[in-house]
């Protein structure tokens, strides 16, 4: 076989060691990874601007977050709503222990009663002696003046009707149920929850605007580069991707800083709060965010940063997209 024939045969054979063309998925993943690293690099190359943006976002996010945590701790400190709904039924002095047990059993069988706790006069006197420090005065009384107490927990919102029916019992001497206090507490807690929601919405919008303005400045600095990419036919998603990841980086840093600020405030408030509650004989401690809720906060701030960058870049690309003439 001649040398020319061998060359022709070799040319007709497919290249055994030719590198396969990269798949679309691999190219897409590689560009995302490049955008993540590139956007982080641009943020680190402007440390002061990045720190200011992250600090403003963190302060805006820490305010409603701190109010929400304070509201949750207020609920715990003031007592749960379930406890405030309990009805105290004081039985008449002539009702003995067996009769009180019968009354408690009949109440437990009612559909509008979730539970009944019976407290005998001796138990009430022992609790009063321990909590109030009135041992000598109690000993001077001679006999126990306290009646039998039934603590009745209603089902749902039937406490008012239940209190009226308990008052009608022949064994009932006094029904104590501070419904007005519970209603006021519920109203204040509801107002606080709505205030947190409004502030979260307003300050979250402020965080989006802060990210959007920062990304807008970065877009203006790269305006010519973006124009060249558009003329070469780059898609909006391709151009937008690094800026979106830049906004996500801002959101991630702001969320972490906001949690750090909340944690620092909690550490500063715990000692004086412990001293205050200890003076009232309470073992209440300040509760913060657990790992799950902290992760959700960071995820939310990342979404806010992503949203701010996406809105700004979308608006810019719509204005600068080349049109056919």
mmCIF file of C-alpha atoms in Angstrom:
data_model
loop_
_atom_site.group_PDB
_atom_site.id
_atom_site.type_symbol
_atom_site.label_atom_id
_atom_site.label_comp_id
_atom_site.label_asym_id
_atom_site.label_seq_id
_atom_site.Cartn_x
_atom_site.Cartn_y
_atom_site.Cartn_z
ATOM 1 C CA UNK A 1 0.000 0.000 0.000
ATOM 2 C CA UNK A 2 1.389 3.408 -0.930
ATOM 3 C CA UNK A 3 2.104 6.207 1.480
ATOM 4 C CA UNK A 4 -0.688 8.343 -0.013
ATOM 5 C CA UNK A 5 -3.183 5.553 0.497
ATOM 6 C CA UNK A 6 -2.218 5.198 4.139
ATOM 7 C CA UNK A 7 -2.693 8.927 4.674
ATOM 8 C CA UNK A 8 -6.105 8.810 3.038
ATOM 9 C CA UNK A 9 -7.153 5.862 5.182
ATOM 10 C CA UNK A 10 -5.924 7.571 8.326
ATOM 11 C CA UNK A 11 -7.836 10.719 7.396
ATOM 12 C CA UNK A 12 -11.062 8.762 6.917
ATOM 13 C CA UNK A 13 -10.831 7.128 10.366
ATOM 14 C CA UNK A 14 -12.428 9.078 13.264
ATOM 15 C CA UNK A 15 -10.015 10.494 15.772
ATOM 16 C CA UNK A 16 -9.839 7.925 18.563
ATOM 17 C CA UNK A 17 -8.525 10.330 21.152
ATOM 18 C CA UNK A 18 -10.564 13.438 20.255
ATOM 19 C CA UNK A 19 -12.073 15.095 23.358
ATOM 20 C CA UNK A 20 -15.874 14.822 23.467
ATOM 21 C CA UNK A 21 -17.795 18.083 23.298
ATOM 22 C CA UNK A 22 -18.998 19.213 26.735
ATOM 23 C CA UNK A 23 -22.676 18.713 27.392
ATOM 24 C CA UNK A 24 -25.059 21.631 27.811
ATOM 25 C CA UNK A 25 -25.599 20.671 31.463
ATOM 26 C CA UNK A 26 -21.861 20.716 32.140
ATOM 27 C CA UNK A 27 -21.472 24.102 30.477
ATOM 28 C CA UNK A 28 -24.453 25.452 32.437
ATOM 29 C CA UNK A 29 -23.047 24.156 35.728
ATOM 30 C CA UNK A 30 -19.555 25.488 34.949
ATOM 31 C CA UNK A 31 -20.907 28.963 34.239
ATOM 32 C CA UNK A 32 -22.928 28.973 37.452
ATOM 33 C CA UNK A 33 -19.859 27.941 39.423
ATOM 34 C CA UNK A 34 -17.800 30.625 37.682
ATOM 35 C CA UNK A 35 -20.493 33.216 38.435
ATOM 36 C CA UNK A 36 -20.527 32.264 42.120
ATOM 37 C CA UNK A 37 -16.757 32.618 42.464
ATOM 38 C CA UNK A 38 -16.577 35.711 40.250
ATOM 39 C CA UNK A 39 -19.313 37.542 42.160
ATOM 40 C CA UNK A 40 -17.671 36.739 45.492
ATOM 41 C CA UNK A 41 -14.384 38.077 44.147
ATOM 42 C CA UNK A 42 -16.008 41.348 43.048
ATOM 43 C CA UNK A 43 -17.551 41.770 46.505
ATOM 44 C CA UNK A 44 -14.212 41.165 48.222
ATOM 45 C CA UNK A 45 -12.406 43.579 45.920
ATOM 46 C CA UNK A 46 -14.649 46.385 47.258
ATOM 47 C CA UNK A 47 -14.443 45.720 51.011
ATOM 48 C CA UNK A 48 -15.755 49.045 52.292
ATOM 49 C CA UNK A 49 -18.708 49.183 49.933
ATOM 50 C CA UNK A 50 -19.498 45.554 50.729
ATOM 51 C CA UNK A 51 -19.263 46.125 54.489
ATOM 52 C CA UNK A 52 -21.563 49.153 54.319
ATOM 53 C CA UNK A 53 -24.138 47.324 52.216
ATOM 54 C CA UNK A 54 -24.111 44.264 54.457
ATOM 55 C CA UNK A 55 -24.256 46.375 57.638
ATOM 56 C CA UNK A 56 -27.271 48.390 56.459
ATOM 57 C CA UNK A 57 -29.090 45.214 55.424
ATOM 58 C CA UNK A 58 -28.230 43.481 58.699
ATOM 59 C CA UNK A 59 -29.513 46.361 60.824
ATOM 60 C CA UNK A 60 -32.722 46.546 58.787
ATOM 61 C CA UNK A 61 -33.272 42.814 59.235
ATOM 62 C CA UNK A 62 -32.202 42.630 62.887
ATOM 63 C CA UNK A 63 -34.907 45.070 64.045
ATOM 64 C CA UNK A 64 -38.015 43.006 63.150
ATOM 65 C CA UNK A 65 -36.167 39.812 64.040
ATOM 66 C CA UNK A 66 -35.344 41.163 67.480
ATOM 67 C CA UNK A 67 -38.913 42.350 68.005
ATOM 68 C CA UNK A 68 -40.222 38.926 67.049
ATOM 69 C CA UNK A 69 -37.910 37.222 69.543
ATOM 70 C CA UNK A 70 -38.862 39.737 72.233
ATOM 71 C CA UNK A 71 -42.546 39.070 71.569
ATOM 72 C CA UNK A 72 -42.044 35.310 71.872
ATOM 73 C CA UNK A 73 -40.204 35.768 75.163
ATOM 74 C CA UNK A 74 -42.956 38.083 76.399
ATOM 75 C CA UNK A 75 -45.487 35.343 75.764
ATOM 76 C CA UNK A 76 -43.406 32.925 77.801
ATOM 77 C CA UNK A 77 -42.805 35.430 80.594
ATOM 78 C CA UNK A 78 -46.419 36.505 80.940
ATOM 79 C CA UNK A 79 -47.576 32.906 80.932
ATOM 80 C CA UNK A 80 -49.120 30.962 78.135
ATOM 81 C CA UNK A 81 -52.587 31.824 76.893
ATOM 82 C CA UNK A 82 -53.710 28.379 77.926
ATOM 83 C CA UNK A 83 -52.741 29.088 81.540
ATOM 84 C CA UNK A 84 -54.504 32.465 81.533
ATOM 85 C CA UNK A 85 -57.717 30.758 80.448
ATOM 86 C CA UNK A 86 -57.900 28.549 83.548
ATOM 87 C CA UNK A 87 -60.923 29.042 85.804
ATOM 88 C CA UNK A 88 -60.521 28.838 89.590
ATOM 89 C CA UNK A 89 -63.573 27.276 91.262
ATOM 90 C CA UNK A 90 -63.563 27.665 95.049
ATOM 91 C CA UNK A 91 -65.941 25.233 96.736
ATOM 92 C CA UNK A 92 -68.009 26.000 99.808
ATOM 93 C CA UNK A 93 -66.343 25.300 103.163
ATOM 94 C CA UNK A 94 -68.784 22.512 104.003
ATOM 95 C CA UNK A 95 -67.802 20.505 100.908
ATOM 96 C CA UNK A 96 -65.471 17.759 102.141
ATOM 97 C CA UNK A 97 -62.761 15.905 100.218
ATOM 98 C CA UNK A 98 -64.981 13.117 98.907
ATOM 99 C CA UNK A 99 -67.622 15.541 97.670
ATOM 100 C CA UNK A 100 -64.902 17.634 96.001
ATOM 101 C CA UNK A 101 -63.620 14.517 94.208
ATOM 102 C CA UNK A 102 -67.144 13.856 92.947
ATOM 103 C CA UNK A 103 -67.450 17.425 91.629
ATOM 104 C CA UNK A 104 -64.083 17.130 89.880
ATOM 105 C CA UNK A 105 -65.061 13.805 88.300
ATOM 106 C CA UNK A 106 -68.351 15.214 87.013
ATOM 107 C CA UNK A 107 -66.557 18.224 85.497
ATOM 108 C CA UNK A 108 -63.972 16.024 83.759
ATOM 109 C CA UNK A 109 -66.801 14.215 81.992
ATOM 110 C CA UNK A 110 -68.108 17.427 80.408
ATOM 111 C CA UNK A 111 -67.398 18.148 76.761
ATOM 112 C CA UNK A 112 -66.460 21.789 77.417
ATOM 113 C CA UNK A 113 -63.808 20.911 80.020
ATOM 114 C CA UNK A 114 -60.284 19.955 78.978
ATOM 115 C CA UNK A 115 -58.982 19.173 82.451
ATOM 116 C CA UNK A 116 -59.540 19.625 86.170
ATOM 117 C CA UNK A 117 -56.898 19.886 88.903
ATOM 118 C CA UNK A 118 -58.047 19.491 92.496
ATOM 119 C CA UNK A 119 -56.116 21.348 95.184
ATOM 120 C CA UNK A 120 -57.000 20.489 98.756
ATOM 121 C CA UNK A 121 -56.918 23.077 101.557
ATOM 122 C CA UNK A 122 -53.764 21.487 102.972
ATOM 123 C CA UNK A 123 -52.010 21.702 99.594
ATOM 124 C CA UNK A 124 -53.066 25.320 99.183
ATOM 125 C CA UNK A 125 -51.818 26.178 102.669
ATOM 126 C CA UNK A 126 -48.451 24.509 102.029
ATOM 127 C CA UNK A 127 -48.041 26.398 98.774
ATOM 128 C CA UNK A 128 -48.959 29.672 100.442
ATOM 129 C CA UNK A 129 -46.451 29.002 103.211
ATOM 130 C CA UNK A 130 -43.635 28.377 100.724
ATOM 131 C CA UNK A 131 -44.359 31.124 98.202
ATOM 132 C CA UNK A 132 -45.409 34.004 100.434
ATOM 133 C CA UNK A 133 -43.135 33.419 103.435
ATOM 134 C CA UNK A 134 -46.053 33.671 105.844
ATOM 135 C CA UNK A 135 -45.205 30.653 107.974
ATOM 136 C CA UNK A 136 -45.501 32.376 111.340
ATOM 137 C CA UNK A 137 -48.754 34.130 110.437
ATOM 138 C CA UNK A 138 -50.252 30.887 109.143
ATOM 139 C CA UNK A 139 -49.248 29.023 112.285
ATOM 140 C CA UNK A 140 -50.970 31.702 114.354
ATOM 141 C CA UNK A 141 -54.284 31.026 112.611
ATOM 142 C CA UNK A 142 -54.665 27.657 114.238
ATOM 143 C CA UNK A 143 -56.979 26.108 111.675
ATOM 144 C CA UNK A 144 -56.818 26.092 107.888
ATOM 145 C CA UNK A 145 -59.123 28.792 106.450
ATOM 146 C CA UNK A 146 -58.594 27.863 102.791
ATOM 147 C CA UNK A 147 -61.367 26.163 100.780
ATOM 148 C CA UNK A 148 -60.975 23.371 98.273
ATOM 149 C CA UNK A 149 -59.936 24.672 94.864
ATOM 150 C CA UNK A 150 -60.694 23.213 91.449
ATOM 151 C CA UNK A 151 -58.595 24.575 88.557
ATOM 152 C CA UNK A 152 -60.717 24.019 85.456
ATOM 153 C CA UNK A 153 -59.264 24.304 81.941
ATOM 154 C CA UNK A 154 -61.910 24.963 79.259
ATOM 155 C CA UNK A 155 -61.960 23.558 75.744
ATOM 156 C CA UNK A 156 -61.468 26.089 72.936
ATOM 157 C CA UNK A 157 -63.020 29.497 73.552
ATOM 158 C CA UNK A 158 -65.835 28.301 75.808
ATOM 159 C CA UNK A 159 -64.344 29.762 78.982
ATOM 160 C CA UNK A 160 -66.986 32.472 79.449
ATOM 161 C CA UNK A 161 -69.913 30.063 79.148
ATOM 162 C CA UNK A 162 -68.122 27.532 81.322
ATOM 163 C CA UNK A 163 -67.465 30.114 84.030
ATOM 164 C CA UNK A 164 -71.164 30.997 84.149
ATOM 165 C CA UNK A 165 -72.182 27.350 84.405
ATOM 166 C CA UNK A 166 -69.649 26.720 87.186
ATOM 167 C CA UNK A 167 -71.037 29.653 89.126
ATOM 168 C CA UNK A 168 -74.437 27.957 89.041
ATOM 169 C CA UNK A 169 -73.181 24.783 90.727
ATOM 170 C CA UNK A 170 -74.605 24.283 94.250
ATOM 171 C CA UNK A 171 -71.132 23.439 95.612
ATOM 172 C CA UNK A 172 -69.578 26.621 94.139
ATOM 173 C CA UNK A 173 -68.684 29.438 96.489
ATOM 174 C CA UNK A 174 -66.583 31.655 94.184
ATOM 175 C CA UNK A 175 -65.575 31.464 90.520
ATOM 176 C CA UNK A 176 -62.460 33.441 89.673
ATOM 177 C CA UNK A 177 -61.852 34.047 86.001
ATOM 178 C CA UNK A 178 -60.109 37.182 84.800
ATOM 179 C CA UNK A 179 -61.443 37.158 81.240
ATOM 180 C CA UNK A 180 -60.799 40.860 80.738
ATOM 181 C CA UNK A 181 -57.092 40.444 81.503
ATOM 182 C CA UNK A 182 -56.855 37.536 79.072
ATOM 183 C CA UNK A 183 -58.596 39.499 76.349
ATOM 184 C CA UNK A 184 -56.258 42.433 76.845
ATOM 185 C CA UNK A 185 -53.232 40.152 76.810
ATOM 186 C CA UNK A 186 -54.410 38.498 73.606
ATOM 187 C CA UNK A 187 -55.040 41.913 72.051
ATOM 188 C CA UNK A 188 -51.562 43.197 72.946
ATOM 189 C CA UNK A 189 -49.894 40.030 71.691
ATOM 190 C CA UNK A 190 -51.897 40.228 68.473
ATOM 191 C CA UNK A 191 -50.925 43.861 68.026
ATOM 192 C CA UNK A 192 -47.282 42.982 68.592
ATOM 193 C CA UNK A 193 -47.423 40.183 66.041
ATOM 194 C CA UNK A 194 -48.994 42.488 63.456
ATOM 195 C CA UNK A 195 -46.375 45.168 64.202
ATOM 196 C CA UNK A 196 -43.615 42.636 63.572
ATOM 197 C CA UNK A 197 -45.222 41.663 60.273
ATOM 198 C CA UNK A 198 -45.489 45.277 59.096
ATOM 199 C CA UNK A 199 -41.926 46.092 60.094
ATOM 200 C CA UNK A 200 -40.645 42.919 58.475
ATOM 201 C CA UNK A 201 -42.367 43.859 55.229
ATOM 202 C CA UNK A 202 -41.110 47.460 55.222
ATOM 203 C CA UNK A 203 -37.559 46.713 56.291
ATOM 204 C CA UNK A 204 -37.382 43.687 54.009
ATOM 205 C CA UNK A 205 -38.326 45.978 51.142
ATOM 206 C CA UNK A 206 -35.605 48.348 52.323
ATOM 207 C CA UNK A 207 -33.069 45.517 52.218
ATOM 208 C CA UNK A 208 -34.122 44.687 48.660
ATOM 209 C CA UNK A 209 -33.644 48.322 47.644
ATOM 210 C CA UNK A 210 -30.224 48.474 49.273
ATOM 211 C CA UNK A 211 -29.045 45.407 47.362
ATOM 212 C CA UNK A 212 -30.613 46.698 44.175
ATOM 213 C CA UNK A 213 -28.850 50.033 44.428
ATOM 214 C CA UNK A 214 -25.481 48.399 45.130
ATOM 215 C CA UNK A 215 -25.865 46.013 42.205
ATOM 216 C CA UNK A 216 -26.979 48.923 40.000
ATOM 217 C CA UNK A 217 -23.697 50.685 40.687
ATOM 218 C CA UNK A 218 -21.799 47.535 39.758
ATOM 219 C CA UNK A 219 -23.821 47.245 36.559
ATOM 220 C CA UNK A 220 -23.019 50.834 35.627
ATOM 221 C CA UNK A 221 -19.317 50.128 36.093
ATOM 222 C CA UNK A 222 -19.572 47.233 33.632
ATOM 223 C CA UNK A 223 -21.971 48.878 31.203
ATOM 224 C CA UNK A 224 -19.646 48.655 28.194
ATOM 225 C CA UNK A 225 -18.841 45.012 28.895
ATOM 226 C CA UNK A 226 -22.542 44.191 29.103
ATOM 227 C CA UNK A 227 -23.173 46.046 25.819
ATOM 228 C CA UNK A 228 -20.534 43.945 24.061
ATOM 229 C CA UNK A 229 -22.040 40.738 25.421
ATOM 230 C CA UNK A 230 -25.479 41.776 24.198
ATOM 231 C CA UNK A 231 -24.121 42.532 20.710
ATOM 232 C CA UNK A 232 -22.494 39.086 20.654
ATOM 233 C CA UNK A 233 -25.875 37.504 21.364
ATOM 234 C CA UNK A 234 -25.495 36.616 25.051
ATOM 235 C CA UNK A 235 -28.803 35.828 26.710
ATOM 236 C CA UNK A 236 -30.195 37.922 29.545
ATOM 237 C CA UNK A 237 -29.792 34.996 31.907
ATOM 238 C CA UNK A 238 -26.107 34.682 31.045
ATOM 239 C CA UNK A 239 -25.498 38.379 31.723
ATOM 240 C CA UNK A 240 -27.713 38.546 34.793
ATOM 241 C CA UNK A 241 -26.251 35.496 36.560
ATOM 242 C CA UNK A 242 -23.116 37.061 38.173
ATOM 243 C CA UNK A 243 -25.116 39.999 39.504
ATOM 244 C CA UNK A 244 -27.766 37.717 40.987
ATOM 245 C CA UNK A 245 -25.128 35.732 42.813
ATOM 246 C CA UNK A 246 -23.601 39.007 44.009
ATOM 247 C CA UNK A 247 -26.952 39.935 45.559
ATOM 248 C CA UNK A 248 -27.202 36.470 47.110
ATOM 249 C CA UNK A 249 -23.750 36.921 48.677
ATOM 250 C CA UNK A 250 -24.883 40.241 50.147
ATOM 251 C CA UNK A 251 -27.982 38.571 51.566
ATOM 252 C CA UNK A 252 -26.000 35.685 53.051
ATOM 253 C CA UNK A 253 -23.549 38.007 54.772
ATOM 254 C CA UNK A 254 -26.346 40.277 56.011
ATOM 255 C CA UNK A 255 -28.285 37.329 57.445
ATOM 256 C CA UNK A 256 -25.230 36.024 59.284
ATOM 257 C CA UNK A 257 -24.450 39.492 60.647
ATOM 258 C CA UNK A 258 -28.075 40.013 61.736
ATOM 259 C CA UNK A 259 -27.999 36.730 63.684
ATOM 260 C CA UNK A 260 -24.706 37.751 65.253
ATOM 261 C CA UNK A 261 -26.204 41.091 66.330
ATOM 262 C CA UNK A 262 -29.234 39.361 67.825
ATOM 263 C CA UNK A 263 -26.985 36.919 69.656
ATOM 264 C CA UNK A 264 -24.829 39.733 71.034
ATOM 265 C CA UNK A 265 -27.917 41.621 72.242
ATOM 266 C CA UNK A 266 -29.204 38.466 73.898
ATOM 267 C CA UNK A 267 -25.914 37.916 75.724
ATOM 268 C CA UNK A 268 -25.950 41.519 76.926
ATOM 269 C CA UNK A 269 -29.556 41.303 78.183
ATOM 270 C CA UNK A 270 -29.448 37.902 79.891
ATOM 271 C CA UNK A 271 -27.636 38.904 83.145
ATOM 272 C CA UNK A 272 -29.845 41.906 84.067
ATOM 273 C CA UNK A 273 -32.969 40.003 83.011
ATOM 274 C CA UNK A 274 -31.974 37.043 85.176
ATOM 275 C CA UNK A 275 -31.482 39.403 88.119
ATOM 276 C CA UNK A 276 -34.880 41.008 87.510
ATOM 277 C CA UNK A 277 -36.830 37.773 87.184
ATOM 278 C CA UNK A 278 -34.909 36.250 90.098
ATOM 279 C CA UNK A 279 -36.151 39.047 92.350
ATOM 280 C CA UNK A 280 -39.694 37.835 91.596
ATOM 281 C CA UNK A 281 -38.794 34.215 92.289
ATOM 282 C CA UNK A 282 -38.982 33.249 88.625
ATOM 283 C CA UNK A 283 -36.485 31.061 86.768
ATOM 284 C CA UNK A 284 -37.305 32.635 83.399
ATOM 285 C CA UNK A 285 -34.442 32.781 80.904
ATOM 286 C CA UNK A 286 -34.214 34.625 77.613
ATOM 287 C CA UNK A 287 -34.814 32.360 74.611
ATOM 288 C CA UNK A 288 -33.254 32.952 71.207
ATOM 289 C CA UNK A 289 -33.495 31.304 67.808
ATOM 290 C CA UNK A 290 -32.793 27.624 67.353
ATOM 291 C CA UNK A 291 -30.769 26.181 64.480
ATOM 292 C CA UNK A 292 -33.814 25.638 62.246
ATOM 293 C CA UNK A 293 -35.145 29.170 62.544
ATOM 294 C CA UNK A 294 -31.650 30.634 62.170
ATOM 295 C CA UNK A 295 -31.258 28.716 58.926
ATOM 296 C CA UNK A 296 -34.617 29.995 57.721
ATOM 297 C CA UNK A 297 -33.569 33.563 58.507
ATOM 298 C CA UNK A 298 -30.369 33.194 56.466
ATOM 299 C CA UNK A 299 -32.319 31.590 53.623
ATOM 300 C CA UNK A 300 -34.769 34.486 53.666
ATOM 301 C CA UNK A 301 -32.011 37.084 53.506
ATOM 302 C CA UNK A 302 -30.389 35.253 50.592
ATOM 303 C CA UNK A 303 -33.714 35.338 48.758
ATOM 304 C CA UNK A 304 -34.064 39.076 49.472
ATOM 305 C CA UNK A 305 -30.585 39.750 48.073
ATOM 306 C CA UNK A 306 -31.291 37.584 45.042
ATOM 307 C CA UNK A 307 -34.604 39.360 44.445
ATOM 308 C CA UNK A 308 -33.083 42.843 44.642
ATOM 309 C CA UNK A 309 -30.333 41.957 42.152
ATOM 310 C CA UNK A 310 -32.777 40.197 39.818
ATOM 311 C CA UNK A 311 -35.130 43.188 39.680
ATOM 312 C CA UNK A 312 -32.367 45.704 38.975
ATOM 313 C CA UNK A 313 -30.568 43.644 36.348
ATOM 314 C CA UNK A 314 -33.841 42.800 34.624
ATOM 315 C CA UNK A 315 -34.771 46.478 34.401
ATOM 316 C CA UNK A 316 -31.323 47.410 33.066
ATOM 317 C CA UNK A 317 -31.270 44.646 30.447
ATOM 318 C CA UNK A 318 -34.726 45.576 29.174
ATOM 319 C CA UNK A 319 -33.521 49.136 28.617
ATOM 320 C CA UNK A 320 -30.225 48.226 26.917
ATOM 321 C CA UNK A 321 -31.269 45.201 24.865
ATOM 322 C CA UNK A 322 -30.274 45.779 21.206
ATOM 323 C CA UNK A 323 -33.176 46.150 18.786
ATOM 324 C CA UNK A 324 -33.252 45.364 15.091
ATOM 325 C CA UNK A 325 -33.423 48.469 12.878
#
